[in-house]
Short mmCIF file of C-alpha atoms in Angstrom, two decimals:
data_model
loop_
_atom_site.label_atom_id
_atom_site.label_comp_id
_atom_site.label_asym_id
_atom_site.label_seq_id
_atom_site.Cartn_x
_atom_site.Cartn_y
_atom_site.Cartn_z
CA MET A 146 -23.87 -16.79 -23.57
CA ILE A 147 -20.66 -15.10 -24.50
CA ILE A 148 -20.40 -11.16 -23.80
CA LEU A 149 -17.19 -10.55 -24.50
CA LYS A 150 -13.93 -12.48 -26.64
CA VAL A 151 -10.74 -11.26 -27.53
CA LYS A 152 -8.98 -12.66 -30.11
CA ASP A 153 -5.38 -12.22 -30.97
CA LEU A 154 -5.42 -8.97 -29.27
CA SER A 155 -1.61 -8.31 -29.73
CA VAL A 156 -0.69 -4.67 -28.07
CA SER A 157 2.60 -2.86 -27.72
CA PHE A 158 4.62 0.86 -26.72
CA HIS A 159 6.03 3.27 -28.26
CA THR A 160 9.12 3.42 -25.73
CA ALA A 161 12.58 5.47 -25.18
CA GLY A 162 12.81 5.21 -28.96
CA LYS A 163 12.05 1.21 -29.02
CA ILE A 164 9.05 -0.97 -29.51
CA VAL A 165 7.81 -2.78 -26.18
CA GLU A 166 5.63 -5.35 -27.30
CA ALA A 167 3.12 -5.97 -24.31
CA VAL A 168 0.11 -8.88 -25.27
CA LYS A 169 0.45 -10.38 -27.81
CA LYS A 170 -1.33 -12.49 -30.07
CA GLY A 171 -4.26 -13.25 -26.41
CA SER A 172 -7.01 -15.18 -26.91
CA PHE A 173 -9.69 -15.77 -24.36
CA ALA A 174 -13.41 -15.39 -23.79
CA ILE A 175 -15.83 -14.15 -20.66
CA LYS A 176 -18.55 -15.75 -20.75
CA ARG A 177 -21.78 -14.32 -19.06
CA GLY A 178 -21.55 -15.02 -15.10
CA GLU A 179 -18.24 -16.96 -15.13
CA ILE A 180 -15.78 -15.92 -13.03
CA PHE A 181 -12.56 -15.36 -15.24
CA ALA A 182 -9.05 -14.84 -14.08
CA LEU A 183 -6.14 -14.10 -15.58
CA VAL A 184 -2.98 -14.68 -13.42
CA GLY A 185 1.50 -13.70 -13.61
CA GLU A 186 4.40 -12.65 -12.60
CA SER A 187 4.21 -8.83 -12.47
CA GLY A 188 5.02 -6.84 -15.78
CA ALA A 189 2.89 -10.46 -18.03
CA GLY A 190 1.02 -8.11 -19.36
CA LYS A 191 -2.45 -9.26 -16.98
CA SER A 192 -3.26 -5.34 -16.67
CA VAL A 193 -2.73 -3.82 -20.74
CA THR A 194 -4.94 -6.59 -21.87
CA ALA A 195 -7.51 -4.76 -19.30
CA LEU A 196 -6.81 -1.52 -20.19
CA SER A 197 -7.71 -2.83 -23.70
CA ILE A 198 -10.34 -4.04 -23.32
CA MET A 199 -11.61 -0.85 -21.91
CA ARG A 200 -9.66 1.24 -24.23
CA LEU A 201 -7.45 3.57 -21.61
CA LEU A 202 -4.24 2.58 -22.98
CA PRO A 203 -2.37 6.05 -24.62
CA PRO A 204 -3.20 6.68 -27.80
CA ARG A 205 0.18 7.98 -28.73
CA LYS A 206 2.02 5.49 -27.00
CA ALA A 207 -0.46 2.52 -27.29
CA PHE A 208 -0.62 0.56 -30.18
CA PHE A 209 -2.55 -2.69 -30.55
CA PRO A 210 -0.43 -4.50 -33.86
CA SER A 211 -3.39 -6.88 -34.05
CA GLY A 212 -6.13 -8.41 -32.78
CA SER A 213 -10.23 -7.74 -31.36
CA ILE A 214 -12.56 -7.13 -28.41
CA VAL A 215 -15.96 -7.31 -29.40
CA PHE A 216 -18.81 -6.72 -26.55
CA HIS A 217 -21.99 -8.14 -27.25
CA ASP A 218 -21.89 -7.48 -30.63
CA HIS A 219 -19.61 -3.76 -30.64
CA GLU A 220 -16.85 -4.39 -32.12
CA LEU A 221 -14.32 -1.42 -29.20
CA MET A 222 -10.62 -1.86 -31.50
CA GLY A 223 -12.00 1.76 -33.16
CA ALA A 224 -15.23 1.87 -31.37
CA PRO A 225 -15.74 5.66 -31.98
CA ASP A 226 -16.11 7.87 -28.22
CA GLU A 227 -19.50 7.35 -28.08
CA LEU A 228 -20.27 4.21 -27.70
CA LEU A 229 -16.91 3.42 -25.20
CA GLN A 230 -18.33 6.68 -23.12
CA LYS A 231 -22.05 4.45 -22.84
CA ILE A 232 -20.22 1.13 -22.43
CA ARG A 233 -17.14 2.44 -19.90
CA GLY A 234 -18.81 2.60 -16.50
CA LYS A 235 -22.39 1.60 -17.28
CA SER A 236 -21.98 -1.55 -19.16
CA ILE A 237 -18.11 -2.01 -18.28
CA SER A 238 -16.99 -1.56 -15.26
CA MET A 239 -12.95 -1.46 -13.82
CA ILE A 240 -11.63 -1.58 -10.02
CA PHE A 241 -8.27 -0.52 -11.05
CA GLN A 242 -4.40 -1.65 -8.97
CA GLU A 243 -4.05 1.91 -7.19
CA PRO A 244 -6.72 3.58 -5.97
CA MET A 245 -4.95 6.65 -5.14
CA THR A 246 -3.49 6.97 -8.57
CA SER A 247 -7.96 6.51 -9.17
CA LEU A 248 -9.19 8.97 -7.70
CA ASN A 249 -9.53 12.61 -8.35
CA PRO A 250 -7.81 13.98 -4.82
CA LEU A 251 -9.72 17.69 -5.13
CA HIS A 252 -13.27 15.69 -5.32
CA THR A 253 -14.26 14.42 -1.83
CA ILE A 254 -15.76 10.59 -1.98
CA GLU A 255 -19.36 11.78 -1.89
CA LYS A 256 -18.61 13.40 -5.67
CA GLN A 257 -16.15 10.74 -7.35
CA VAL A 258 -19.11 7.86 -6.24
CA GLY A 259 -21.80 9.78 -7.01
CA GLU A 260 -20.97 11.53 -9.82
CA SER A 261 -21.49 8.28 -12.37
CA LEU A 262 -24.56 8.11 -11.07
CA ILE A 263 -26.06 11.02 -12.21
CA LEU A 264 -24.33 10.40 -15.63
CA HIS A 265 -25.69 7.43 -16.29
CA GLN A 266 -29.50 6.79 -14.44
CA GLY A 267 -30.04 10.03 -14.31
CA PHE A 268 -30.31 10.20 -10.53
CA SER A 269 -30.74 13.75 -8.35
CA GLY A 270 -28.24 15.52 -5.73
CA GLU A 271 -30.27 13.22 -3.15
CA GLN A 272 -30.83 10.78 -4.15
CA ALA A 273 -27.23 10.32 -5.46
CA ARG A 274 -25.92 10.82 -1.93
CA GLN A 275 -27.96 8.28 -0.60
CA LYS A 276 -27.15 6.05 -3.00
CA THR A 277 -23.22 6.57 -2.30
CA ILE A 278 -23.99 6.03 1.52
CA GLU A 279 -25.66 2.12 0.58
CA LEU A 280 -22.43 1.91 -1.40
CA LEU A 281 -20.18 2.39 1.01
CA ARG A 282 -21.99 0.79 3.37
CA LEU A 283 -22.44 -2.64 1.38
CA VAL A 284 -18.41 -3.06 0.96
CA GLN A 285 -17.81 -2.19 4.78
CA PHE A 286 -17.01 1.06 4.90
CA PRO A 287 -16.67 2.11 8.27
CA GLU A 288 -18.48 5.14 9.80
CA ALA A 289 -20.22 5.63 5.78
CA GLU A 290 -22.77 8.60 6.12
CA GLY A 291 -19.27 10.39 8.41
CA ARG A 292 -17.21 10.02 5.69
CA LEU A 293 -18.75 11.28 3.17
CA ASN A 294 -17.29 15.08 3.00
CA ALA A 295 -13.56 13.49 2.89
CA TYR A 296 -10.93 13.54 0.50
CA PRO A 297 -8.81 10.34 -0.30
CA HIS A 298 -5.42 11.24 0.48
CA GLN A 299 -7.81 11.72 4.16
CA LEU A 300 -8.14 8.08 3.81
CA SER A 301 -6.59 4.42 4.07
CA GLY A 302 -5.01 1.94 2.14
CA GLY A 303 -7.88 -0.10 2.15
CA GLN A 304 -10.39 2.72 2.41
CA ARG A 305 -9.60 3.86 -0.67
CA GLN A 306 -9.57 1.00 -2.42
CA ARG A 307 -13.16 -0.35 -1.02
CA VAL A 308 -14.31 3.59 -2.39
CA MET A 309 -13.06 2.04 -5.69
CA ILE A 310 -15.30 -1.18 -5.57
CA ALA A 311 -18.52 0.82 -4.24
CA MET A 312 -17.76 3.02 -7.23
CA ALA A 313 -17.37 0.11 -9.47
CA ILE A 314 -20.71 -1.43 -8.63
CA ALA A 315 -22.94 1.84 -8.75
CA ASN A 316 -24.21 1.01 -12.07
CA ASN A 317 -24.72 -2.99 -11.67
CA PRO A 318 -21.98 -3.33 -14.67
CA GLU A 319 -22.48 -6.39 -16.78
CA LEU A 320 -18.88 -7.30 -16.54
CA LEU A 321 -16.69 -5.90 -13.40
CA ILE A 322 -12.75 -5.59 -14.36
CA ALA A 323 -11.28 -6.25 -11.00
CA ASP A 324 -7.11 -5.30 -11.47
CA GLU A 325 -6.76 -6.92 -8.36
CA PRO A 326 -9.23 -5.43 -5.94
CA THR A 327 -8.11 -7.17 -2.80
CA THR A 328 -4.41 -5.74 -2.86
CA ALA A 329 -5.05 -3.17 -0.59
CA LEU A 330 -6.99 -5.30 2.53
CA ASP A 331 -6.45 -6.31 4.94
CA VAL A 332 -7.28 -10.42 5.22
CA THR A 333 -10.40 -10.16 7.14
CA ILE A 334 -11.83 -7.76 4.43
CA GLN A 335 -10.51 -9.42 1.96
CA ALA A 336 -13.07 -11.83 2.06
CA GLU A 337 -15.82 -10.05 3.05
CA ILE A 338 -15.18 -7.89 -0.24
CA LEU A 339 -14.47 -11.29 -2.64
CA SER A 340 -17.78 -12.50 -1.14
CA LEU A 341 -19.69 -10.27 -1.85
CA LEU A 342 -18.47 -9.71 -5.76
CA LYS A 343 -19.58 -13.53 -5.95
CA ARG A 344 -23.11 -12.42 -4.36
CA LEU A 345 -23.25 -9.80 -6.36
CA LYS A 346 -21.93 -11.91 -9.44
CA SER A 347 -24.71 -14.52 -9.47
CA ARG A 348 -27.14 -11.43 -8.35
CA PHE A 349 -27.15 -9.87 -11.97
CA ARG A 350 -25.48 -12.30 -13.53
CA MET A 351 -22.07 -10.41 -13.96
CA SER A 352 -19.11 -11.37 -15.09
CA LEU A 353 -15.87 -10.93 -13.27
CA LEU A 354 -13.00 -10.37 -15.51
CA LEU A 355 -10.51 -11.14 -11.77
CA ILE A 356 -6.73 -9.59 -12.06
CA THR A 357 -4.19 -10.62 -9.57
CA HIS A 358 -1.32 -12.52 -8.18
CA ASP A 359 -3.27 -14.44 -5.82
CA LEU A 360 -3.73 -17.66 -6.09
CA GLY A 361 -5.81 -19.06 -3.48
CA VAL A 362 -8.03 -16.67 -4.64
CA VAL A 363 -7.73 -17.77 -8.07
CA GLN A 364 -8.53 -21.40 -6.73
CA LYS A 365 -11.49 -20.30 -4.68
CA MET A 366 -13.24 -17.76 -7.25
CA ALA A 367 -12.74 -19.10 -10.45
CA ASP A 368 -14.02 -20.97 -12.85
CA ARG A 369 -11.97 -20.39 -15.41
CA VAL A 370 -8.31 -18.95 -15.57
CA ALA A 371 -5.89 -17.86 -18.40
CA VAL A 372 -1.77 -17.80 -16.91
CA MET A 373 0.51 -15.09 -18.90
CA LYS A 374 3.92 -14.54 -19.38
CA GLY A 375 5.89 -12.04 -21.20
CA GLY A 376 2.35 -11.41 -22.42
CA GLU A 377 1.75 -14.44 -23.85
CA ILE A 378 -1.52 -16.41 -23.10
CA VAL A 379 0.31 -20.13 -21.82
CA GLU A 380 -2.20 -21.57 -20.29
CA LEU A 381 -6.27 -21.56 -20.76
CA GLY A 382 -8.66 -23.58 -19.39
CA ASP A 383 -10.99 -24.69 -15.97
CA THR A 384 -9.71 -23.28 -12.97
CA ASP A 385 -9.45 -28.35 -11.57
CA ARG A 386 -8.10 -28.51 -14.49
CA VAL A 387 -5.22 -26.02 -14.54
CA PHE A 388 -4.28 -26.21 -10.43
CA GLN A 389 -4.17 -30.27 -10.56
CA ASN A 390 -3.40 -31.13 -13.63
CA PRO A 391 -1.01 -27.46 -15.39
CA GLN A 392 1.05 -28.22 -19.01
CA HIS A 393 3.14 -25.58 -18.79
CA HIS A 394 6.61 -25.38 -17.55
CA TYR A 395 5.46 -21.54 -16.50
CA THR A 396 1.75 -23.05 -14.74
CA ARG A 397 3.85 -25.58 -13.04
CA TYR A 398 6.46 -22.35 -11.26
CA LEU A 399 3.76 -20.52 -10.16
CA LEU A 400 1.72 -23.18 -7.61
CA ALA A 401 5.39 -24.47 -6.60
CA SER A 402 5.46 -20.29 -5.52
CA ASN A 403 5.79 -19.86 -2.05
CA LEU A 404 6.92 -18.33 0.89
CA HIS A 405 9.10 -19.82 3.33
CA GLU A 406 7.26 -19.14 7.00
CA ARG A 407 10.45 -19.09 9.36
CA SER A 408 12.33 -15.75 9.57
CA ARG A 409 16.51 -15.50 10.25
CA GLU A 410 17.75 -15.87 13.73
CA PHE A 411 18.08 -12.29 15.48
CA THR A 412 20.61 -12.15 18.97
CA GLY A 413 20.85 -9.34 20.12
CA ARG A 414 19.36 -5.97 20.64
CA GLU A 415 23.49 -3.92 21.10
CA ASP A 416 23.11 -1.97 18.43
CA GLU A 417 20.03 0.11 18.68
CA ILE A 418 19.27 1.99 16.02
CA ILE A 419 15.58 3.50 16.84
CA ARG A 420 13.49 3.44 19.90
CA THR A 421 9.62 5.19 21.30
CA TRP A 422 8.17 5.53 24.42
CA SER A 423 4.49 6.41 24.24
CA LEU A 424 4.11 7.60 20.65
CA ASN A 425 0.83 9.37 20.56
CA VAL A 426 -0.35 10.37 17.52
CA SER A 427 -3.75 12.43 17.13
CA PHE A 428 -5.80 14.27 14.18
CA PRO A 429 -7.67 17.04 15.53
CA ILE A 430 -12.21 17.40 14.21
CA TYR A 431 -13.32 20.48 12.34
CA LYS A 432 -16.65 21.61 12.61
CA GLY A 433 -18.96 24.80 12.46
CA LEU A 434 -18.79 27.05 9.95
CA PHE A 435 -15.00 28.64 10.68
CA ARG A 436 -13.30 24.94 11.11
CA ARG A 437 -13.06 25.49 15.17
CA THR A 438 -11.11 22.86 16.62
CA LYS A 439 -14.09 20.14 18.27
CA GLY A 440 -12.01 17.49 19.06
CA PHE A 441 -9.20 14.94 18.68
CA ILE A 442 -9.09 10.97 16.63
CA ARG A 443 -6.85 9.32 18.26
CA ALA A 444 -4.51 7.39 15.81
CA VAL A 445 -2.05 5.30 17.32
CA ASN A 446 -1.71 5.46 21.33
CA GLY A 447 1.18 5.71 23.74
CA ILE A 448 3.61 2.45 21.39
CA SER A 449 6.31 2.01 22.48
CA LEU A 450 8.99 -0.39 20.56
CA SER A 451 12.66 -1.09 20.03
CA ILE A 452 15.24 -1.77 16.66
CA SER A 453 18.16 -2.37 16.34
CA GLY A 454 20.56 -3.44 13.72
CA GLY A 455 20.05 -6.77 11.63
CA GLN A 456 16.41 -6.61 13.67
CA THR A 457 12.84 -6.81 12.13
CA VAL A 458 9.74 -5.69 14.01
CA GLY A 459 6.56 -6.33 12.51
CA LEU A 460 3.18 -3.77 12.63
CA VAL A 461 1.11 -5.72 11.85
CA GLY A 462 -3.26 -5.28 12.38
CA GLU A 463 -6.46 -3.41 9.64
CA SER A 464 -6.71 -1.03 7.49
CA GLY A 465 -7.15 1.75 9.53
CA SER A 466 -5.76 1.39 12.60
CA GLY A 467 -3.03 2.93 12.91
CA LYS A 468 0.33 0.89 11.49
CA THR A 469 0.92 3.62 8.90
CA THR A 470 0.63 6.62 10.81
CA PHE A 471 3.40 5.57 13.90
CA GLY A 472 5.48 4.37 10.52
CA LEU A 473 5.00 8.17 9.84
CA ALA A 474 5.37 9.39 13.01
CA LEU A 475 8.42 6.94 13.74
CA LEU A 476 10.50 9.08 11.20
CA ARG A 477 9.10 12.50 11.77
CA LEU A 478 6.86 13.15 8.55
CA ILE A 479 4.21 13.98 11.15
CA SER A 480 3.28 15.42 14.34
CA SER A 481 3.25 13.36 17.58
CA THR A 482 3.98 13.42 21.38
CA GLY A 483 5.98 11.71 23.61
CA SER A 484 10.33 10.19 22.59
CA ILE A 485 11.64 9.09 19.47
CA GLN A 486 15.88 8.04 20.28
CA PHE A 487 17.39 7.72 16.74
CA MET A 488 20.98 6.79 17.76
CA GLY A 489 20.74 7.31 20.89
CA SER A 490 19.62 11.41 20.33
CA GLU A 491 16.76 12.00 21.13
CA ILE A 492 15.00 13.41 17.74
CA GLN A 493 11.93 14.81 18.59
CA GLY A 494 12.21 17.86 19.45
CA LEU A 495 14.43 18.93 16.34
CA LYS A 496 14.43 21.80 13.71
CA SER A 497 13.64 20.12 10.10
CA LYS A 498 16.76 21.33 8.91
CA ASP A 499 18.57 19.79 12.55
CA ILE A 500 16.88 16.31 11.20
CA ARG A 501 17.62 16.74 7.40
CA PRO A 502 20.76 15.62 7.40
CA LEU A 503 20.01 12.20 9.45
CA ARG A 504 17.14 11.63 6.53
CA LYS A 505 19.70 9.96 5.08
CA GLU A 506 20.12 7.08 7.08
CA MET A 507 16.04 5.74 7.90
CA GLN A 508 13.86 5.89 4.70
CA ILE A 509 10.22 4.67 3.65
CA ILE A 510 9.14 2.57 1.25
CA PHE A 511 5.19 3.57 0.66
CA GLN A 512 2.12 1.69 0.24
CA ASP A 513 1.30 3.34 -3.49
CA PRO A 514 4.33 2.61 -5.42
CA PHE A 515 2.54 4.83 -8.30
CA GLU A 516 1.19 7.48 -5.99
CA SER A 517 5.21 8.04 -4.33
CA LEU A 518 7.45 8.28 -7.76
CA ASN A 519 7.53 11.74 -9.93
CA PRO A 520 5.71 11.06 -12.80
CA ARG A 521 8.01 13.99 -15.07
CA LEU A 522 11.54 12.04 -13.88
CA THR A 523 12.53 8.63 -15.31
CA VAL A 524 13.94 6.30 -12.99
CA GLY A 525 17.40 7.05 -13.71
CA GLN A 526 16.31 10.80 -12.15
CA ILE A 527 14.22 8.94 -9.30
CA ILE A 528 17.66 6.83 -8.45
CA GLU A 529 19.56 9.70 -8.70
CA GLU A 530 17.75 12.32 -7.24
CA GLY A 531 18.73 11.33 -2.69
CA ILE A 532 22.65 10.77 -5.11
CA LYS A 533 23.12 14.19 -4.95
CA VAL A 534 21.31 15.79 -2.67
CA HIS A 535 22.33 13.30 -0.15
CA HIS A 536 26.32 13.44 -1.79
CA ILE A 537 26.89 9.57 -1.85
CA GLU A 538 29.35 8.47 -3.23
CA GLU A 539 31.65 4.98 -4.12
CA PRO A 540 34.89 5.41 -5.42
CA GLY A 541 35.68 4.62 -8.89
CA LYS A 542 32.28 4.50 -9.39
CA LYS A 543 29.81 7.40 -11.43
CA PRO A 544 26.19 7.68 -10.26
CA GLU A 545 24.90 6.34 -13.31
CA GLN A 546 26.89 2.45 -11.93
CA LEU A 547 25.61 2.99 -8.81
CA ILE A 548 22.09 3.71 -10.26
CA ALA A 549 22.56 0.05 -12.10
CA GLY A 550 24.13 -1.97 -9.13
CA VAL A 551 20.41 -1.20 -6.96
CA LEU A 552 18.00 -1.92 -10.38
CA GLU A 553 20.01 -5.65 -10.38
CA GLU A 554 19.71 -5.99 -6.75
CA VAL A 555 15.71 -5.28 -7.04
CA GLY A 556 15.94 -7.71 -9.83
CA LEU A 557 15.34 -4.80 -12.75
CA GLU A 558 16.77 -5.12 -15.88
CA PRO A 559 20.21 -1.29 -15.38
CA ASP A 560 18.94 -0.35 -19.04
CA ILE A 561 15.68 0.74 -17.76
CA GLN A 562 17.40 3.34 -15.59
CA ASN A 563 15.70 6.32 -19.50
CA ARG A 564 12.08 5.29 -19.27
CA TYR A 565 8.94 6.18 -16.90
CA PRO A 566 6.70 4.96 -14.26
CA HIS A 567 4.09 4.98 -16.36
CA GLU A 568 5.19 2.62 -18.19
CA PHE A 569 5.93 -0.36 -15.18
CA SER A 570 3.58 -2.35 -13.52
CA GLY A 571 2.93 -2.46 -9.63
CA GLY A 572 5.61 -5.20 -9.22
CA GLN A 573 7.68 -3.51 -11.01
CA ARG A 574 6.54 0.18 -9.83
CA GLN A 575 7.57 -0.90 -5.92
CA ARG A 576 11.06 -2.82 -6.86
CA ILE A 577 12.02 0.85 -8.39
CA CYS A 578 10.34 2.55 -4.86
CA ILE A 579 12.99 0.18 -3.05
CA ALA A 580 15.13 0.74 -4.76
CA ARG A 581 15.53 4.65 -4.99
CA ALA A 582 15.62 4.08 -0.85
CA LEU A 583 18.61 1.24 -0.96
CA VAL A 584 20.42 3.02 -3.07
CA LEU A 585 21.66 5.41 0.36
CA LYS A 586 22.58 2.43 2.83
CA PRO A 587 20.18 3.64 5.45
CA ARG A 588 20.25 2.18 9.31
CA LEU A 589 16.58 2.11 9.47
CA LEU A 590 13.81 1.60 6.67
CA VAL A 591 10.21 1.63 6.90
CA LEU A 592 8.11 -0.48 4.44
CA ASP A 593 5.12 -0.14 4.05
CA GLU A 594 3.07 -2.39 2.52
CA PRO A 595 6.23 -2.89 0.70
CA THR A 596 5.06 -6.63 -1.24
CA SER A 597 0.81 -6.37 -1.71
CA SER A 598 1.24 -5.44 -4.69
CA LEU A 599 3.58 -8.59 -5.83
CA ASP A 600 3.01 -11.77 -6.88
CA MET A 601 3.51 -14.48 -5.26
CA SER A 602 7.43 -15.77 -6.66
CA VAL A 603 8.56 -12.35 -6.40
CA GLN A 604 7.21 -11.38 -3.05
CA THR A 605 9.45 -14.67 -1.75
CA GLN A 606 12.37 -12.82 -4.08
CA ILE A 607 11.95 -9.18 -2.35
CA LEU A 608 11.40 -10.85 1.00
CA ASN A 609 14.85 -13.18 0.37
CA LEU A 610 16.37 -9.16 -0.89
CA LEU A 611 15.02 -8.11 2.27
CA ARG A 612 16.91 -10.11 4.14
CA ASP A 613 20.15 -10.32 2.02
CA LEU A 614 20.25 -6.60 2.40
CA GLN A 615 19.84 -6.89 6.77
CA SER A 616 22.36 -9.36 6.98
CA ARG A 617 24.75 -7.91 4.72
CA TYR A 618 24.41 -4.38 6.13
CA ASN A 619 23.38 -4.58 9.76
CA LEU A 620 19.59 -3.32 8.53
CA ALA A 621 16.99 -1.73 10.93
CA TYR A 622 13.52 -2.90 9.40
CA LEU A 623 9.62 -1.86 10.26
CA PHE A 624 7.93 -4.17 8.51
CA ILE A 625 3.93 -2.66 8.08
CA SER A 626 1.95 -5.59 6.77
CA HIS A 627 -1.64 -6.77 7.15
CA ASP A 628 -0.02 -9.53 5.31
CA LEU A 629 0.42 -12.24 8.57
CA ARG A 630 1.81 -14.60 6.52
CA VAL A 631 5.03 -12.28 5.15
CA ILE A 632 5.10 -11.23 8.67
CA ARG A 633 5.49 -14.60 9.65
CA VAL A 634 8.10 -14.28 7.22
CA LEU A 635 10.72 -11.71 8.20
CA SER A 636 9.85 -10.34 11.41
CA HIS A 637 12.28 -10.92 14.70
CA GLU A 638 9.63 -9.55 16.96
CA ILE A 639 5.54 -9.19 16.26
CA PHE A 640 3.48 -5.97 17.21
CA VAL A 641 -0.70 -6.89 16.72
CA ILE A 642 -1.62 -2.73 16.53
CA LYS A 643 -6.24 -2.09 16.86
CA ASN A 644 -7.34 1.34 17.02
CA GLY A 645 -4.09 3.13 17.46
CA ASP A 646 -3.28 0.07 19.90
CA VAL A 647 -0.83 -2.51 20.36
CA VAL A 648 -2.71 -5.10 21.83
CA GLU A 649 -0.83 -7.90 21.41
CA TYR A 650 3.42 -8.32 20.55
CA GLY A 651 6.04 -11.08 21.25
CA PRO A 652 7.59 -13.83 18.66
CA PRO A 653 6.03 -14.64 15.15
CA GLU A 654 6.63 -18.07 17.73
CA LYS A 655 4.37 -17.00 19.87
CA ILE A 656 2.28 -14.60 17.99
CA PHE A 657 1.34 -17.09 15.85
CA ASN A 658 0.98 -20.30 18.09
CA GLU A 659 -0.16 -18.75 21.37
CA PRO A 660 -2.09 -16.31 20.69
CA GLU A 661 -3.79 -14.19 23.35
CA HIS A 662 -5.85 -11.17 22.27
CA PRO A 663 -8.67 -12.38 20.55
CA TYR A 664 -8.24 -9.91 17.98
CA THR A 665 -5.09 -12.00 16.81
CA LYS A 666 -6.36 -15.16 17.29
CA ALA A 667 -9.35 -13.98 14.38
CA LEU A 668 -6.47 -11.78 11.99
CA ILE A 669 -4.07 -15.20 11.86
CA LYS A 670 -8.00 -17.29 11.11
CA ALA A 671 -8.50 -15.33 8.26
CA ALA A 672 -5.00 -15.14 7.22
CA PHE A 673 -4.23 -18.80 7.23
CA ASP A 674 -8.04 -19.66 6.37
CA LEU A 675 -9.51 -17.49 4.16
CA GLU A 676 -12.93 -17.99 3.10
CA ILE A 677 -15.31 -17.02 0.61
CA SER A 678 -18.55 -17.76 0.36
CA SER A 679 -21.00 -17.64 -2.20
#
């Protein structure tokens, strides 16, 4: 039985005085109880298609030249708001690609998960609370009952994604749209979440529209698959057939894209950029009416490392292990104790005004690109901001030329400078963030999951770009990731971190071929032997 039928769907946007065609006459159907995957590179139109089904695109920007979207017997194109409100969140639910932008920063976890239960099922406050705890435990959210009053900014990227999944499955929807549901999750949790979605699908005969750039996940999860390129569906069929006998050249290109598992040789440490000794980060625990400090959570425990020019140090571990916290402390963006030496000088005790001139030399690419881009500024203004603040100049070049050059370096067209962040796909936004950091020509670059939202073919391009830039400018990288395949490609030395402690470190050959710690062994097994059970 077909529950959703999309026919000749076309979606266009009014952008900077011109019309951009995002989806072109796409047609597919989803049966009850099946997993249907939509794959393609960033900007192919996958997320736009999903948002069209939910009718969540901005009405003033987006319009539909053609198409029909029928859910059961209901035509959703042009449907009244009353019908859409009944369907959204109950019959059709969605896990969004970027959880931080989808969660309300002013509301607690309990309020955000519970409100759909109260709205659609009429739960009382206590009933919603207990169901929220049950849902959070179902998605392996740590210490669910004790974290109900937490806000999104207090959670790691993986924890925020799990809250989104809990919200999406709260009302047992008939169709669940999962837009990159495991993008922010470490490899050990990916398989658990995907297994959970598969079990829920079987238990409730729920259909799943899976949008992803991970072809390995598609092959293990999906019954049927549609391949998108430039807004068009170029191939459609059973997953086994598409993977074993792809008909379209673009499908063959995607299947052939792979990361080269090697890191360039690093020969010396004479140009040390940054060093830490016994770096510690603790967060206070407040309790009681007057919010007194009753203790501390140790997020980073005495980490010592050194990064030289031309070297990449990889920091790997599960969500919440302290990776991002360490990176922020390294750049003096959060408080810490211990020693931090940058370019031979101690910076731990410097005041804000004294460290400000060094900001040009140390840059960061954040995990969630949309969260770190100002939605009110154009791409050109976002990149130009750093140029103006730090007075960056190149002889004979205007700021617009510097911006155009760095956009081309990261694989974007120079003419996008007048467009806004919301007009781009997740992968394109990540490349804008990389361009913003690179335009300042820093000595140290902290990369916090810089390829997590990119499809495999673009991952390879970005990693090759980062290596070329490192070689050209002798950059030092701290590369933070939960993806061991990516860490293996780029790193010269790897630190494995668990609950704020370094449990193992060494060159990639040692870590991957001769791991000693059980935690390292578990991460490697999960990364290269992903198993999704029904």
